[in-house]
Amino acid sequence: MRTLEIGRTGEKVSELALGAMLFGTTTDEATAQRMLDHFLAAGGTHVDTANCYSWWSGPQYTGDESEEVLGRWFARTGRRDDVFLATKGSARIRDLDGVWRDGSDEPDSALAQSRYEGAGAQTLRDALEGSLRRLQTDHVELYYVHVDDRSTPLEETLEVLHSFVVEGKVRHLGWSNVRAWRLERVRATAAANGWTVPVALQQQHTYLHRTAGLDHASIVDDEQLDYLRANDDVTLFAYTPTLRGSYDDDAKWATNWQHRFFDAPANAARRALVHELAAEVGCTPNQLVLAWILAQRAPRMSAITGVRTWEQYEQNIRAADVELPADVLERLDAQP
């Protein structure tokens, strides 16, 4: 598996990252550990999780599950040093009481979001210590502010994050679900105070166009892409790049709850082109979209493949071996 450098740090990770969001919930532990074993055998190094994954999978879950599964895998295999491990804080739900409505299999998302733990200094310190305990490790390679918290003074958040690096508990910093102007302020404030500057950005990104006028801080827009091209010392890690596998399945796409985020008229032609070129290249549409992300050079980016089943994992991991010819990339990029 090819590698890419994070910013200009000299730190290289596998281009394709394994998203562990569903480990221990909708992905049972045996399957999760099988994925981890195979991912490392295939040359993968970058594994991504968070301290809230994934409470929304059902009322019986707390958000501890993914990190706990990873911790047990590290203990079983002794392969902690072979993994570039990323986790996150700030989006854990402080209190899940009442979040699951009676008789509903869907949580109250608005209520849950109002209870994000936030990015205060003591909150993040407690969050990191909890993550390290569950992961059965004394450090992580990359630590994100999971959801940008504008209610906490930025200096407070950045100073405590810097202290994690000084203490050796974190190697690099990142930010997620954040607008371009805010990311610039985060990085400029850190630099001005001599604190560790974030070098990773985790946002949703895919081949389809965003819905026109969409007000959404978590999906890459043109301004953010322009910022990344001008600042190659920060790298984009794209999550949900295949829109939960719906490039392969028109029926799944039609019922995808994210449809409203990518409801641009041009996207019908873009989806059709993905299917056409996938047939020419000899891969699935999902694999083609992943390979397109991995082939980007301006800016460079990685794809995080978050999967539920072994079959999904097997399909997505093969995208790392898909080489898109120059003319295919040109046709994808030329499509309005």
PDB file of N, CA, C and O in Angstrom, residues 27 49 78 89 95 106 120 199 208 217 248 256 260 266 302 305 334:
ATOM      1  N   THR A  27     -20.228  -3.680  13.939  1.00  0.00           N
ATOM      2  CA  THR A  27     -19.188  -4.623  13.513  1.00  0.00           C
ATOM      3  C   THR A  27     -18.732  -5.385  14.749  1.00  0.00           C
ATOM      4  O   THR A  27     -18.167  -4.795  15.670  1.00  0.00           O
ATOM      5  N   THR A  49     -10.121   6.364  14.993  1.00  0.00           N
ATOM      6  CA  THR A  49     -11.237   6.119  15.903  1.00  0.00           C
ATOM      7  C   THR A  49     -11.581   7.415  16.625  1.00  0.00           C
ATOM      8  O   THR A  49     -11.112   8.501  16.273  1.00  0.00           O
ATOM      9  N   GLY A  78       0.233  -7.321  20.282  1.00  0.00           N
ATOM     10  CA  GLY A  78       1.501  -6.643  20.547  1.00  0.00           C
ATOM     11  C   GLY A  78       1.954  -5.758  19.406  1.00  0.00           C
ATOM     12  O   GLY A  78       3.144  -5.435  19.302  1.00  0.00           O
ATOM     13  N   GLY A  89     -11.381  13.890  20.561  1.00  0.00           N
ATOM     14  CA  GLY A  89     -12.165  14.318  21.703  1.00  0.00           C
ATOM     15  C   GLY A  89     -12.997  15.528  21.333  1.00  0.00           C
ATOM     16  O   GLY A  89     -12.750  16.169  20.314  1.00  0.00           O
ATOM     17  N   ASP A  95     -24.238  13.198  28.506  1.00  0.00           N
ATOM     18  CA  ASP A  95     -25.305  12.453  29.182  1.00  0.00           C
ATOM     19  C   ASP A  95     -26.244  11.900  28.120  1.00  0.00           C
ATOM     20  O   ASP A  95     -26.881  12.664  27.385  1.00  0.00           O
ATOM     21  N   GLU A 106     -34.178   5.637  16.454  1.00  0.00           N
ATOM     22  CA  GLU A 106     -33.302   6.739  16.082  1.00  0.00           C
ATOM     23  C   GLU A 106     -33.115   7.666  17.280  1.00  0.00           C
ATOM     24  O   GLU A 106     -34.085   8.023  17.953  1.00  0.00           O
ATOM     25  N   GLY A 120     -12.949  22.283  26.213  1.00  0.00           N
ATOM     26  CA  GLY A 120     -12.301  22.937  27.353  1.00  0.00           C
ATOM     27  C   GLY A 120     -11.069  22.168  27.790  1.00  0.00           C
ATOM     28  O   GLY A 120     -10.933  20.965  27.522  1.00  0.00           O
ATOM     29  N   VAL A 199      -1.831  19.718  11.871  1.00  0.00           N
ATOM     30  CA  VAL A 199      -1.358  19.376  10.527  1.00  0.00           C
ATOM     31  C   VAL A 199      -2.323  18.449   9.799  1.00  0.00           C
ATOM     32  O   VAL A 199      -2.051  18.048   8.657  1.00  0.00           O
ATOM     33  N   LEU A 208     -18.973  13.738  -5.556  1.00  0.00           N
ATOM     34  CA  LEU A 208     -20.166  14.503  -5.895  1.00  0.00           C
ATOM     35  C   LEU A 208     -20.060  15.947  -5.389  1.00  0.00           C
ATOM     36  O   LEU A 208     -19.374  16.232  -4.420  1.00  0.00           O
ATOM     37  N   ALA A 217     -20.689  22.662   8.088  1.00  0.00           N
ATOM     38  CA  ALA A 217     -19.272  22.850   8.404  1.00  0.00           C
ATOM     39  C   ALA A 217     -18.437  21.599   8.206  1.00  0.00           C
ATOM     40  O   ALA A 217     -17.207  21.670   8.235  1.00  0.00           O
ATOM     41  N   ASP A 248     -22.269   2.219  -5.474  1.00  0.00           N
ATOM     42  CA  ASP A 248     -22.499   0.937  -6.132  1.00  0.00           C
ATOM     43  C   ASP A 248     -23.969   0.626  -6.337  1.00  0.00           C
ATOM     44  O   ASP A 248     -24.308  -0.235  -7.136  1.00  0.00           O
ATOM     45  N   ASN A 256     -30.473   7.154   0.754  1.00  0.00           N
ATOM     46  CA  ASN A 256     -29.408   7.587   1.661  1.00  0.00           C
ATOM     47  C   ASN A 256     -29.816   8.895   2.334  1.00  0.00           C
ATOM     48  O   ASN A 256     -30.190   9.866   1.664  1.00  0.00           O
ATOM     49  N   ARG A 260     -29.584  14.681   0.698  1.00  0.00           N
ATOM     50  CA  ARG A 260     -29.872  16.119   0.684  1.00  0.00           C
ATOM     51  C   ARG A 260     -28.607  16.968   0.690  1.00  0.00           C
ATOM     52  O   ARG A 260     -28.632  18.140   0.299  1.00  0.00           O
ATOM     53  N   ALA A 266     -25.952  18.373 -11.286  1.00  0.00           N
ATOM     54  CA  ALA A 266     -24.843  17.770 -12.038  1.00  0.00           C
ATOM     55  C   ALA A 266     -24.472  16.386 -11.519  1.00  0.00           C
ATOM     56  O   ALA A 266     -23.745  15.641 -12.192  1.00  0.00           O
ATOM     57  N   SER A 302      -6.040  11.748   1.876  1.00  0.00           N
ATOM     58  CA  SER A 302      -6.205  10.344   2.199  1.00  0.00           C
ATOM     59  C   SER A 302      -7.691  10.049   2.300  1.00  0.00           C
ATOM     60  O   SER A 302      -8.505  10.951   2.523  1.00  0.00           O
ATOM     61  N   THR A 305     -11.666   4.636   5.081  1.00  0.00           N
ATOM     62  CA  THR A 305     -12.713   3.688   4.729  1.00  0.00           C
ATOM     63  C   THR A 305     -13.339   3.135   6.005  1.00  0.00           C
ATOM     64  O   THR A 305     -12.724   2.383   6.742  1.00  0.00           O
ATOM     65  N   ALA A 334     -12.873  16.640 -15.477  1.00  0.00           N
ATOM     66  CA  ALA A 334     -13.485  17.521 -16.474  1.00  0.00           C
ATOM     67  C   ALA A 334     -15.010  17.528 -16.395  1.00  0.00           C
ATOM     68  O   ALA A 334     -15.656  18.428 -16.938  1.00  0.00           O
TER      69      ALA A 334
END
